[in-house]
CSV table of C-alpha atoms in Angstrom, one decimal:
chain,number,residue,atom,x,y,z
A,1,MET,CA,1.4,-31.5,-48.6
A,2,ALA,CA,4.2,-33.8,-49.3
A,3,GLU,CA,6.4,-31.0,-50.6
A,4,GLN,CA,5.6,-28.8,-47.6
A,5,LEU,CA,6.6,-31.5,-45.3
A,6,ARG,CA,9.9,-32.1,-47.0
A,7,ASP,CA,10.6,-28.4,-46.6
A,8,LEU,CA,9.5,-28.5,-43.0
A,9,SER,CA,12.0,-31.3,-42.4
A,10,ASP,CA,14.7,-28.8,-43.2
A,11,ASP,CA,13.6,-26.7,-40.2
A,12,ARG,CA,14.4,-29.5,-37.7
A,13,ALA,CA,17.8,-28.0,-37.2
A,14,LEU,CA,16.3,-24.9,-35.9
A,15,LEU,CA,15.0,-26.8,-32.9
A,16,GLY,CA,18.5,-27.5,-31.7
A,17,ARG,CA,18.9,-29.5,-28.5
A,18,THR,CA,16.1,-27.6,-26.6
A,19,SER,CA,13.0,-28.5,-28.5
A,20,THR,CA,10.1,-26.6,-27.2
A,21,ALA,CA,6.5,-25.8,-28.2
A,22,GLU,CA,7.4,-22.1,-28.5
A,23,ARG,CA,10.2,-23.1,-31.1
A,24,VAL,CA,7.8,-25.3,-33.0
A,25,SER,CA,5.1,-22.6,-33.0
A,26,ASP,CA,7.7,-20.1,-34.4
A,27,ILE,CA,8.6,-22.6,-37.2
A,28,LEU,CA,4.9,-23.2,-38.1
A,29,ARG,CA,4.0,-19.5,-37.8
A,30,SER,CA,6.8,-18.7,-40.3
A,31,ARG,CA,5.7,-21.4,-42.6
A,32,ILE,CA,2.1,-20.1,-42.5
A,33,ALA,CA,3.4,-16.6,-43.1
A,34,GLU,CA,5.5,-17.9,-46.2
A,35,GLY,CA,2.4,-19.4,-47.6
A,36,TYR,CA,3.3,-23.1,-47.2
A,37,PHE,CA,0.0,-24.0,-45.4
A,38,PRO,CA,-3.1,-22.4,-47.0
A,39,PRO,CA,-6.3,-21.6,-45.2
A,40,GLY,CA,-8.3,-24.8,-44.5
A,41,THR,CA,-5.4,-27.0,-44.6
A,42,ARG,CA,-5.7,-29.9,-42.0
A,43,LEU,CA,-2.4,-30.2,-40.1
A,44,SER,CA,-1.5,-33.8,-39.5
A,45,GLU,CA,0.1,-34.4,-36.0
A,46,ASP,CA,1.9,-37.6,-37.3
A,47,SER,CA,3.2,-36.0,-40.4
A,48,ILE,CA,4.4,-32.6,-38.9
A,49,GLY,CA,5.6,-34.2,-35.8
A,50,GLY,CA,7.6,-36.7,-37.8
A,51,ALA,CA,9.0,-34.0,-40.1
A,52,LEU,CA,10.2,-31.9,-37.2
A,53,GLY,CA,11.1,-34.9,-34.9
A,54,VAL,CA,9.0,-33.8,-31.9
A,55,SER,CA,6.6,-35.5,-29.6
A,56,ARG,CA,2.9,-35.4,-30.0
A,57,ASN,CA,2.5,-33.5,-26.8
A,58,THR,CA,5.0,-30.8,-27.9
A,59,LEU,CA,3.2,-30.3,-31.3
A,60,ARG,CA,-0.2,-30.2,-29.5
A,61,GLU,CA,1.1,-27.4,-27.3
A,62,ALA,CA,2.5,-25.6,-30.4
A,63,PHE,CA,-0.9,-26.0,-32.0
A,64,ARG,CA,-2.6,-24.5,-28.9
A,65,LEU,CA,-0.4,-21.5,-29.0
A,66,LEU,CA,-1.1,-20.8,-32.7
A,67,THR,CA,-4.8,-21.3,-32.1
A,68,HIS,CA,-4.5,-18.6,-29.4
A,69,GLU,CA,-3.0,-16.4,-32.1
A,70,ARG,CA,-5.9,-17.0,-34.4
A,71,LEU,CA,-3.8,-18.8,-37.1
A,72,LEU,CA,-5.2,-22.3,-36.4
A,73,VAL,CA,-8.6,-23.6,-35.4
A,74,HIS,CA,-9.5,-26.9,-33.7
A,75,GLU,CA,-12.5,-28.6,-34.9
A,76,LEU,CA,-14.0,-31.3,-32.7
A,77,ASN,CA,-13.5,-34.9,-33.9
A,78,ARG,CA,-11.9,-33.4,-37.1
A,79,GLY,CA,-8.6,-32.1,-36.1
A,80,VAL,CA,-6.6,-28.9,-36.4
A,81,PHE,CA,-6.8,-26.7,-39.4
A,82,VAL,CA,-5.3,-23.4,-40.7
A,83,ARG,CA,-7.9,-20.8,-40.1
A,84,VAL,CA,-10.0,-19.3,-42.8
A,85,LEU,CA,-10.5,-15.6,-42.1
A,86,THR,CA,-13.6,-13.5,-42.3
A,87,VAL,CA,-13.9,-10.1,-43.9
A,88,GLU,CA,-14.0,-8.6,-40.4
A,89,ASP,CA,-10.8,-10.3,-39.7
A,90,VAL,CA,-9.2,-8.7,-42.7
A,91,GLU,CA,-10.3,-5.3,-41.8
A,92,ASP,CA,-9.1,-5.7,-38.2
A,93,ILE,CA,-5.7,-6.9,-39.5
A,94,TYR,CA,-5.4,-3.6,-41.6
A,95,ARG,CA,-6.6,-1.5,-38.7
A,96,THR,CA,-3.8,-3.0,-36.5
A,97,ARG,CA,-1.2,-2.5,-39.2
A,98,ARG,CA,-2.1,1.2,-39.8
A,99,LEU,CA,-1.9,1.7,-36.0
A,100,VAL,CA,1.4,0.0,-35.5
A,101,GLU,CA,3.3,0.7,-38.7
A,102,CYS,CA,2.4,4.4,-39.0
A,103,ALA,CA,3.5,4.8,-35.3
A,104,VAL,CA,6.7,3.1,-35.9
A,105,VAL,CA,7.6,5.5,-38.8
A,106,ARG,CA,6.4,8.6,-36.8
A,107,GLY,CA,8.4,7.5,-33.8
A,108,LEU,CA,11.7,7.2,-35.6
A,109,GLU,CA,14.6,9.2,-34.3
A,110,GLU,CA,16.8,11.4,-36.3
A,111,PRO,CA,18.3,9.9,-39.5
A,112,PRO,CA,20.1,8.1,-40.8
A,113,TYR,CA,18.1,4.9,-40.3
A,114,GLY,CA,19.3,1.3,-40.8
A,115,LEU,CA,17.5,0.5,-43.9
A,116,ASP,CA,19.4,-2.5,-45.3
A,117,GLY,CA,16.6,-4.9,-44.4
A,118,LEU,CA,14.1,-2.7,-46.2
A,119,ALA,CA,16.3,-2.4,-49.3
A,120,GLY,CA,16.8,-6.1,-49.4
A,121,ALA,CA,13.1,-6.7,-49.3
A,122,VAL,CA,12.6,-4.3,-52.2
A,123,GLN,CA,15.2,-6.2,-54.2
A,124,GLU,CA,13.6,-9.5,-53.2
A,125,GLY,CA,10.2,-8.3,-54.6
A,126,ARG,CA,11.7,-7.0,-57.9
A,127,GLN,CA,13.5,-10.2,-58.5
A,128,ALA,CA,10.3,-12.3,-57.7
A,129,ALA,CA,8.4,-10.0,-60.2
A,130,ARG,CA,11.0,-10.6,-62.9
A,131,ASP,CA,10.6,-14.3,-62.4
A,132,GLY,CA,6.8,-14.0,-62.5
A,133,ASP,CA,6.6,-15.4,-59.1
A,134,TRP,CA,3.8,-13.3,-57.7
A,135,LYS,CA,3.4,-15.4,-54.5
A,136,GLY,CA,7.1,-14.6,-53.9
A,137,VAL,CA,6.3,-10.9,-54.4
A,138,GLY,CA,3.6,-11.1,-51.7
A,139,THR,CA,6.2,-12.8,-49.4
A,140,ALA,CA,8.7,-10.1,-50.2
A,141,ASN,CA,6.1,-7.5,-49.4
A,142,ILE,CA,5.4,-9.0,-46.0
A,143,HIS,CA,9.2,-9.0,-45.5
A,144,PHE,CA,9.3,-5.3,-46.3
A,145,HIS,CA,6.7,-4.4,-43.7
A,146,ARG,CA,8.3,-6.8,-41.2
A,147,GLU,CA,11.6,-4.9,-41.6
A,148,LEU,CA,9.8,-1.6,-41.3
A,149,VAL,CA,8.4,-2.6,-38.0
A,150,ALA,CA,11.8,-3.7,-36.9
A,151,LEU,CA,13.0,-0.1,-37.2
A,152,ALA,CA,11.3,0.4,-33.8
A,153,ALA,CA,13.8,-2.0,-32.2
A,154,SER,CA,11.1,-3.3,-30.1
A,155,GLU,CA,10.8,-7.1,-29.3
A,156,ARG,CA,7.2,-6.7,-28.2
A,157,THR,CA,6.2,-5.0,-31.4
A,158,ASP,CA,8.0,-7.5,-33.5
A,159,GLU,CA,6.3,-10.3,-31.7
A,160,LEU,CA,2.8,-8.7,-32.1
A,161,MET,CA,3.3,-8.1,-35.8
A,162,ARG,CA,4.6,-11.6,-36.5
A,163,SER,CA,1.2,-13.0,-35.8
A,164,VAL,CA,-0.5,-10.2,-37.8
A,165,PHE,CA,1.6,-10.8,-40.8
A,166,ALA,CA,1.0,-14.5,-40.6
A,167,GLU,CA,-2.7,-13.7,-40.6
A,168,LEU,CA,-2.3,-11.4,-43.5
A,169,ARG,CA,-0.8,-14.3,-45.6
A,170,LEU,CA,-3.9,-16.3,-44.8
A,171,ALA,CA,-6.0,-13.5,-46.5
A,172,PHE,CA,-3.6,-13.3,-49.5
A,173,HIS,CA,-4.2,-17.0,-50.2
A,174,VAL,CA,-7.9,-16.4,-50.9
A,175,VAL,CA,-7.1,-13.8,-53.5
A,176,ASP,CA,-7.1,-15.3,-57.0
A,177,GLU,CA,-5.4,-12.4,-58.6
A,178,PRO,CA,-2.0,-12.2,-56.9
A,179,GLN,CA,-0.2,-10.2,-59.6
A,180,ARG,CA,-2.9,-7.6,-59.6
A,181,LEU,CA,-2.8,-7.5,-55.8
A,182,HIS,CA,0.9,-7.3,-55.3
A,183,GLU,CA,2.5,-5.7,-58.3
A,184,PRO,CA,1.5,-2.0,-57.6
A,185,TYR,CA,3.1,-2.1,-54.2
A,186,ILE,CA,6.5,-2.9,-55.5
A,187,ALA,CA,6.9,0.7,-56.7
A,188,ARG,CA,5.2,2.0,-53.5
A,189,ASN,CA,7.6,0.2,-51.3
A,190,VAL,CA,10.4,1.9,-53.2
A,191,LYS,CA,8.8,5.3,-52.6
A,192,ILE,CA,8.6,4.7,-48.9
A,193,LEU,CA,12.3,3.4,-48.8
A,194,GLU,CA,13.4,6.6,-50.7
A,195,ALA,CA,11.5,8.8,-48.3
A,196,LEU,CA,13.3,7.2,-45.3
A,197,GLN,CA,16.6,7.3,-47.0
A,198,ALA,CA,16.0,11.0,-47.4
A,199,GLY,CA,15.2,11.2,-43.7
A,200,ASP,CA,11.6,12.5,-44.4
A,201,ARG,CA,9.5,10.6,-41.8
A,202,ASP,CA,6.5,12.7,-42.5
A,203,LYS,CA,6.4,11.9,-46.2
A,204,ALA,CA,7.1,8.2,-45.4
A,205,GLU,CA,4.2,8.0,-43.0
A,206,ARG,CA,1.9,9.7,-45.5
A,207,LEU,CA,2.9,7.2,-48.2
A,208,LEU,CA,2.5,4.3,-45.8
A,209,ALA,CA,-0.9,5.4,-44.6
A,210,GLY,CA,-2.2,5.7,-48.2
A,211,TYR,CA,-0.7,2.5,-49.2
A,212,LEU,CA,-2.4,0.5,-46.4
A,213,ASP,CA,-5.7,2.2,-47.1
A,214,ASP,CA,-5.6,1.3,-50.7
A,215,SER,CA,-4.4,-2.3,-50.0
A,216,LEU,CA,-7.2,-2.7,-47.5
A,217,GLU,CA,-9.8,-1.6,-50.1
A,218,ARG,CA,-8.4,-3.8,-52.8
A,219,VAL,CA,-8.0,-7.0,-50.6
A,220,VAL,CA,-11.5,-6.6,-49.0
A,221,GLU,CA,-13.1,-6.0,-52.3
A,222,VAL,CA,-11.7,-9.3,-53.7
A,223,TYR,CA,-12.0,-11.2,-50.5
A,224,ARG,CA,-15.7,-10.3,-50.0
A,225,ARG,CA,-16.3,-11.6,-53.5
A,226,ARG,CA,-14.4,-14.9,-53.1
A,227,VAL,CA,-15.8,-15.6,-49.7
A,228,GLY,CA,-19.3,-15.0,-51.1
A,229,GLU,CA,-18.6,-17.3,-54.0
A,230,ASP,CA,-17.2,-20.1,-51.7
A,231,GLY,CA,-20.1,-19.8,-49.4
């Protein structure tokens, strides 16, 4: 936790002069999505408030917002914890992803598309794989899908999926085989990118749908086993 708090202190500058609970929740949501706070982690008001330089009331409001987004849970007389997902949660996350991400690709206008963000995420994933950083590959994968959703140029869709991707990271934390989970999708991200570069939305949507179906099956298989073991 000490390392995470040192990193969190670096985010203080993001608050600027108008420190608000919404800004704090944005920072914590991003940190959860990046994997800094694993499921089951107790979030200390004193430590996090001190790292960010915000009041206890501001932090509590941020916690309340993230609890509403199903990223945190408040346990009476124990405190606030990063939520541990159920198998049903994981299935619902993927159902939402399929509905939204495929619709984004289907709804693209005529090419060319602005694909620099997608290409950057592909390179990020390749570099992390070369470094043997499989957690980093998972993060790059989430970045790829976040950039894919951003092609819709919709603030509402971006906001919805920020929480969904943060929840997805909570599921990834439970999987004890990150290389087996993430490595196959580096090449599949490339194929989706290439289809979009060629202006073939139909092919990109087919690849994406198959990708999400396969990922759901793999994650749920491992997740169900791990949750059963932990229980």
